[in-house]
mmCIF file with all atom_site columns, C-alpha atoms in Angstrom:
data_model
loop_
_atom_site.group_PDB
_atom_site.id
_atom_site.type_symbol
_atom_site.label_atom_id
_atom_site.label_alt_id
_atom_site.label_comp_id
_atom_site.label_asym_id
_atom_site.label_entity_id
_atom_site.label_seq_id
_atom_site.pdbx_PDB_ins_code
_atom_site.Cartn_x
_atom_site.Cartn_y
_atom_site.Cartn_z
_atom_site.occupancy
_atom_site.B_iso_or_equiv
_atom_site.pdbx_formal_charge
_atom_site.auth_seq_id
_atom_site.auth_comp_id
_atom_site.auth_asym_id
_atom_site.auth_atom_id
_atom_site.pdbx_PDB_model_num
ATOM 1   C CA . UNK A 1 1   ? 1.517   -17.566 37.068 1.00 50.00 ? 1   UNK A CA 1
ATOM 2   C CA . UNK A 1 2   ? 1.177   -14.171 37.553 1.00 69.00 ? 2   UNK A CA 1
ATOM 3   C CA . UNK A 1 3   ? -1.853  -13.138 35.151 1.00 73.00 ? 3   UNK A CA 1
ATOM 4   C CA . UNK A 1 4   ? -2.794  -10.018 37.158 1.00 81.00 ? 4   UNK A CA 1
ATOM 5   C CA . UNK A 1 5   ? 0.861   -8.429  36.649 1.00 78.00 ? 5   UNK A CA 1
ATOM 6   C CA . UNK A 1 6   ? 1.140   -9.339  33.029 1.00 76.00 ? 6   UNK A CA 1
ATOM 7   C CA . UNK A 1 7   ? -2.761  -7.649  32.658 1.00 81.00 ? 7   UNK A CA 1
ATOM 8   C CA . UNK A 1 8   ? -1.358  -4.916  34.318 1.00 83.00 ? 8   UNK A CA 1
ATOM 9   C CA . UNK A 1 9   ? 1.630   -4.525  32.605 1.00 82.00 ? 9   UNK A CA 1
ATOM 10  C CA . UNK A 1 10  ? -0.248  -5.248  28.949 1.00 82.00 ? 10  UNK A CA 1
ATOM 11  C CA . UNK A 1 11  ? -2.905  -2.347  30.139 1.00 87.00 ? 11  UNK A CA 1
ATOM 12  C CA . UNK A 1 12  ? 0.081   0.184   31.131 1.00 86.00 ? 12  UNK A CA 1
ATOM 13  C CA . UNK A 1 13  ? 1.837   -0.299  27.830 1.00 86.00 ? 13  UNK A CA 1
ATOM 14  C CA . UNK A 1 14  ? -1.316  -0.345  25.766 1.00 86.00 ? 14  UNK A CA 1
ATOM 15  C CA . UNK A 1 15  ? -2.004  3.395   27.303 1.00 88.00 ? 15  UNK A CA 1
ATOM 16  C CA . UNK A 1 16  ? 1.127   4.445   26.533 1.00 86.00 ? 16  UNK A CA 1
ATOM 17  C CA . UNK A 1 17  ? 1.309   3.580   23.079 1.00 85.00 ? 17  UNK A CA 1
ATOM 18  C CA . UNK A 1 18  ? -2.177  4.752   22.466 1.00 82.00 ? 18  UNK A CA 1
ATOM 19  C CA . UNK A 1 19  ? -1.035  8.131   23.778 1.00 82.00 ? 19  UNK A CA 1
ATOM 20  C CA . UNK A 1 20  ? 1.876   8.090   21.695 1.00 82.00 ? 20  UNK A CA 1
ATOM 21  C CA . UNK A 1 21  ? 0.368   6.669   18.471 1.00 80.00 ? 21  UNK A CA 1
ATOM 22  C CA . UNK A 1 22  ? -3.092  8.243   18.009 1.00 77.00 ? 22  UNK A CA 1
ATOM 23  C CA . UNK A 1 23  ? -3.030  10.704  15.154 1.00 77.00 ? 23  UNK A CA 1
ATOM 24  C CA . UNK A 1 24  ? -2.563  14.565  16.369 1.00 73.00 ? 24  UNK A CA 1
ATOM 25  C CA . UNK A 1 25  ? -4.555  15.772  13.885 1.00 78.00 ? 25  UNK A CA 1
ATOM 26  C CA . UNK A 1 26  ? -7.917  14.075  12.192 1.00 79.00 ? 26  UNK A CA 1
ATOM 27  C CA . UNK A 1 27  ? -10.347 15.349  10.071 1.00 88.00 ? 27  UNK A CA 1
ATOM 28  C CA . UNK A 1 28  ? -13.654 13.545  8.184  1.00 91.00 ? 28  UNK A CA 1
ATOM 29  C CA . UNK A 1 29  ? -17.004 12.515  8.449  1.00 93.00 ? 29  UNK A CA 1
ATOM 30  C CA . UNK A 1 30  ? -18.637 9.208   9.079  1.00 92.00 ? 30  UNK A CA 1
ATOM 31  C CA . UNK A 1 31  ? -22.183 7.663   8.846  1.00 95.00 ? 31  UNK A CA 1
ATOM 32  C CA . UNK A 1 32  ? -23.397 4.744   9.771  1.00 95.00 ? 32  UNK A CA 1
ATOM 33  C CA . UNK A 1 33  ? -26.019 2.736   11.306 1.00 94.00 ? 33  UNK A CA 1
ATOM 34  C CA . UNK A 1 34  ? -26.199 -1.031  12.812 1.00 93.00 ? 34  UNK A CA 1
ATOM 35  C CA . UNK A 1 35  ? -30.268 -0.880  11.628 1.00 92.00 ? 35  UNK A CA 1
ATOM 36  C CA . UNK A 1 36  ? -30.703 -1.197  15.362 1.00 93.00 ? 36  UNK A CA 1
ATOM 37  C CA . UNK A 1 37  ? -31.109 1.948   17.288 1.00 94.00 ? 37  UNK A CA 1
ATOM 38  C CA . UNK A 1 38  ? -30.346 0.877   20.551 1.00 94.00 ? 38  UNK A CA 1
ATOM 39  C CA . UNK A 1 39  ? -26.913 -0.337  19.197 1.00 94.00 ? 39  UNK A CA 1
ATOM 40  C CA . UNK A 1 40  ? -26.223 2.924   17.153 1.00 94.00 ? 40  UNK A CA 1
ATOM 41  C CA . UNK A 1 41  ? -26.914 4.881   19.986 1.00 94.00 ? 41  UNK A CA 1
ATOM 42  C CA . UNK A 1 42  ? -23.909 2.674   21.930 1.00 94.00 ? 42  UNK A CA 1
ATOM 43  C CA . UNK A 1 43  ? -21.788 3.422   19.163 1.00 93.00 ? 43  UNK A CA 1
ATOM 44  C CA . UNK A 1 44  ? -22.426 7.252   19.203 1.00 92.00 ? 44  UNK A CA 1
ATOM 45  C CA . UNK A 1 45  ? -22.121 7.558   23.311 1.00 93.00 ? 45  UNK A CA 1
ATOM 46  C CA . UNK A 1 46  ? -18.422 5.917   23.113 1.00 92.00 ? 46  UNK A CA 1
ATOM 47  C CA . UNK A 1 47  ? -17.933 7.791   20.005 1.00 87.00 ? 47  UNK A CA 1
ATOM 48  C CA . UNK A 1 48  ? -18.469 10.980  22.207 1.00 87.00 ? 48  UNK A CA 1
ATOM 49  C CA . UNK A 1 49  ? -15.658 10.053  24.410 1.00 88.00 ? 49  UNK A CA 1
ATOM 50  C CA . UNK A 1 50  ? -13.646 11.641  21.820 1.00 80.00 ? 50  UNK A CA 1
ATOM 51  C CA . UNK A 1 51  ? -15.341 14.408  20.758 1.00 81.00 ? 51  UNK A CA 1
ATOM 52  C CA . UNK A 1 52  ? -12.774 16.416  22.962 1.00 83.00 ? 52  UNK A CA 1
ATOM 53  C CA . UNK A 1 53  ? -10.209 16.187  20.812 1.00 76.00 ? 53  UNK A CA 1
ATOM 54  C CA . UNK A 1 54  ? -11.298 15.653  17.307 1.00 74.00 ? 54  UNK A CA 1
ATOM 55  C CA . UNK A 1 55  ? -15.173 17.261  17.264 1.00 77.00 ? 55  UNK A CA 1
ATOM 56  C CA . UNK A 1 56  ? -14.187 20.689  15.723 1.00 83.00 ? 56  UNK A CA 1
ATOM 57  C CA . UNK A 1 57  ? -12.881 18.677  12.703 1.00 86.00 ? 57  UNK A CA 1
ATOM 58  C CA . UNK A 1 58  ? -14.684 15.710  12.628 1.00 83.00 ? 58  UNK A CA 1
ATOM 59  C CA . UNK A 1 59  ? -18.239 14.781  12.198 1.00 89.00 ? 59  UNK A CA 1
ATOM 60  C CA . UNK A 1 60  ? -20.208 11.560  13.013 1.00 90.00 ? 60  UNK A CA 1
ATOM 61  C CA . UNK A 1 61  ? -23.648 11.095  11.452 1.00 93.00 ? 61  UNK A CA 1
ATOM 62  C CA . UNK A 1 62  ? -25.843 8.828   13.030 1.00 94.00 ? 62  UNK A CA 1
ATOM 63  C CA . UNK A 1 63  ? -28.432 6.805   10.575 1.00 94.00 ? 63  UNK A CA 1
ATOM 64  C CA . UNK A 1 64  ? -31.156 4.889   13.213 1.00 94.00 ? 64  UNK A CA 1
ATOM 65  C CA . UNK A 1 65  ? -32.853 3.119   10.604 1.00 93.00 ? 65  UNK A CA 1
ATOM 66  C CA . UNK A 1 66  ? -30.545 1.767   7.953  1.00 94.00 ? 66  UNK A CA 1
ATOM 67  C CA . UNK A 1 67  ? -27.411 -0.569  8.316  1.00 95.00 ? 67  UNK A CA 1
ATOM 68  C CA . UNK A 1 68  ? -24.857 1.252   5.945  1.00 95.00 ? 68  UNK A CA 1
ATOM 69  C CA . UNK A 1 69  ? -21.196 2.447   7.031  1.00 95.00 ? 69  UNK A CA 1
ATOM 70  C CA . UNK A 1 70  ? -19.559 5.503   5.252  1.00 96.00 ? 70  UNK A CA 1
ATOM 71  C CA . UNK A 1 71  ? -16.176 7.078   5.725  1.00 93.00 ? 71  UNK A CA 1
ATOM 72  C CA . UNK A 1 72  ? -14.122 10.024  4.193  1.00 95.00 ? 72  UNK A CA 1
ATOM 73  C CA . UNK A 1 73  ? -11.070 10.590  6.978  1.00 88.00 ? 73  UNK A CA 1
ATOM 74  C CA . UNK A 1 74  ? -7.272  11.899  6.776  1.00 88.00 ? 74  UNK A CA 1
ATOM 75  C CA . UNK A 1 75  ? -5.378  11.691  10.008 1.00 82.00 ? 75  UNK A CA 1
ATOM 76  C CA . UNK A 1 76  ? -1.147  13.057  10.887 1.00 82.00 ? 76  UNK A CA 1
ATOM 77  C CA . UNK A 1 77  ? 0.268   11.299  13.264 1.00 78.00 ? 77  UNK A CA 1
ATOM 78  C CA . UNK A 1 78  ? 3.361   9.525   14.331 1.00 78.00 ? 78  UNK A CA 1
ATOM 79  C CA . UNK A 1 79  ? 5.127   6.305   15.071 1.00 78.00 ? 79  UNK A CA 1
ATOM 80  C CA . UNK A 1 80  ? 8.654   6.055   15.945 1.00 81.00 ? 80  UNK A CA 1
ATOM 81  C CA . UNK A 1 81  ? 10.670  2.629   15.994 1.00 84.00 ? 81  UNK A CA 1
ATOM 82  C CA . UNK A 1 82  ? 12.310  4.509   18.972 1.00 87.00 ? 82  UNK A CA 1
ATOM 83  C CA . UNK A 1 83  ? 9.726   4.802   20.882 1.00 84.00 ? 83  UNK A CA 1
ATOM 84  C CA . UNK A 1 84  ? 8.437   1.489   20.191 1.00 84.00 ? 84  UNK A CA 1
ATOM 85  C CA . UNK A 1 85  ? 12.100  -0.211  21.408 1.00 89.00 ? 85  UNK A CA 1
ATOM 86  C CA . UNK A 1 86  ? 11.657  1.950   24.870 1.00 87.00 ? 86  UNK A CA 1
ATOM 87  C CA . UNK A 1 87  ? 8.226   -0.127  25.528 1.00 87.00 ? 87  UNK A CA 1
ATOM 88  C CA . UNK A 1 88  ? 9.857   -3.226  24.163 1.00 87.00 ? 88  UNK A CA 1
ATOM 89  C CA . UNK A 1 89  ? 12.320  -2.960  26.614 1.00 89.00 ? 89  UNK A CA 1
ATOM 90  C CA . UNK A 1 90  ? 9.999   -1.497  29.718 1.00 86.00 ? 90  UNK A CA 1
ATOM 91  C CA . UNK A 1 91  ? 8.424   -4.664  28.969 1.00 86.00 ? 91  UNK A CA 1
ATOM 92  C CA . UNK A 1 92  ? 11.727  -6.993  28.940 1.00 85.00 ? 92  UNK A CA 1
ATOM 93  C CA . UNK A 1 93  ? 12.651  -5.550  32.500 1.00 87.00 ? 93  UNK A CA 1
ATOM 94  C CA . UNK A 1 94  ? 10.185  -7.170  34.380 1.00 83.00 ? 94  UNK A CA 1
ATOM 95  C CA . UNK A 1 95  ? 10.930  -10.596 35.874 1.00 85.00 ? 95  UNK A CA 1
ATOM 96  C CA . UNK A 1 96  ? 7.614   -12.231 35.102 1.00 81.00 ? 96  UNK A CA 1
ATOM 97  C CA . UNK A 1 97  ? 7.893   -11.859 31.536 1.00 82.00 ? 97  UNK A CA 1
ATOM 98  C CA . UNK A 1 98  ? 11.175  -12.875 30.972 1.00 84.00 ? 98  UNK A CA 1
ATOM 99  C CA . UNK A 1 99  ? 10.894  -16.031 32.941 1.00 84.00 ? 99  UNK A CA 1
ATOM 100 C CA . UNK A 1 100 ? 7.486   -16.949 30.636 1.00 81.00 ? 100 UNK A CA 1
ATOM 101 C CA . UNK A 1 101 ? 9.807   -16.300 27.750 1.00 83.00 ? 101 UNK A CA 1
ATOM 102 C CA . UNK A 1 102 ? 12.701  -18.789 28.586 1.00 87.00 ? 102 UNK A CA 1
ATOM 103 C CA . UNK A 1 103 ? 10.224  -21.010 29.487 1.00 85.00 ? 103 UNK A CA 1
ATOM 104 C CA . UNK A 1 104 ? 8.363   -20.675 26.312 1.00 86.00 ? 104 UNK A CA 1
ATOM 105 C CA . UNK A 1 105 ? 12.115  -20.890 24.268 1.00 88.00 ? 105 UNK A CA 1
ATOM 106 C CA . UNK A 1 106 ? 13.382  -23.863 26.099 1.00 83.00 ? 106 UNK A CA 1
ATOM 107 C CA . UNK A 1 107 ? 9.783   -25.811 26.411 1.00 73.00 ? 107 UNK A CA 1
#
């Protein structure tokens, strides 16, 4: 079987979509805090990632001491069936998969 190409092939689509589907425009504040602050500190460095993008409108607030999640957010973005038939199909055109399906159809 080939696992590698179909990880491959689930990564590459998962990127795109991503890409496509994340919202343009977000705005809001969260706290929160796992009471451990080794693990909120985790959660705040790969929160960073995208501070990029969405920092100017967005704030995180980090709570080292107490286990508590709170969230006010409004995001825009946009998903179109379109776009979601061209990956459909991107992923239909390769061999692998379609040969795992009519195996999976006929038994």
């Amino acid at each position: 079987m080939p696992w590698r190409e179909w990880l491959e092939l689930g990564k590459d689509v998962l990127i795109r979509f991503l890409k496509h589907a994340l919202p343009g425009k977000l705005e809001g504040n969260i706290a929160f805090g796992t009471g451990n602050p080794e693990y909120t500190g985790y959660i705040t460095g790969i929160a960073a990632v995208f501070y990029p993008k969405y920092g100017e409108h967005f704030s995180l607030y980090p709570d080292f001491e107490r286990k508590m999640f709170e969230a006010k957010c409004r995001g825009r973005g946009r998903i179109r069936l379109g776009y979601m038939l061209v990956l459909a199909v991107s992923i239909l055109k390769e061999k692998s998969v379609r040969t795992m399906i009519k195996n999976i159809i006929l038994g």
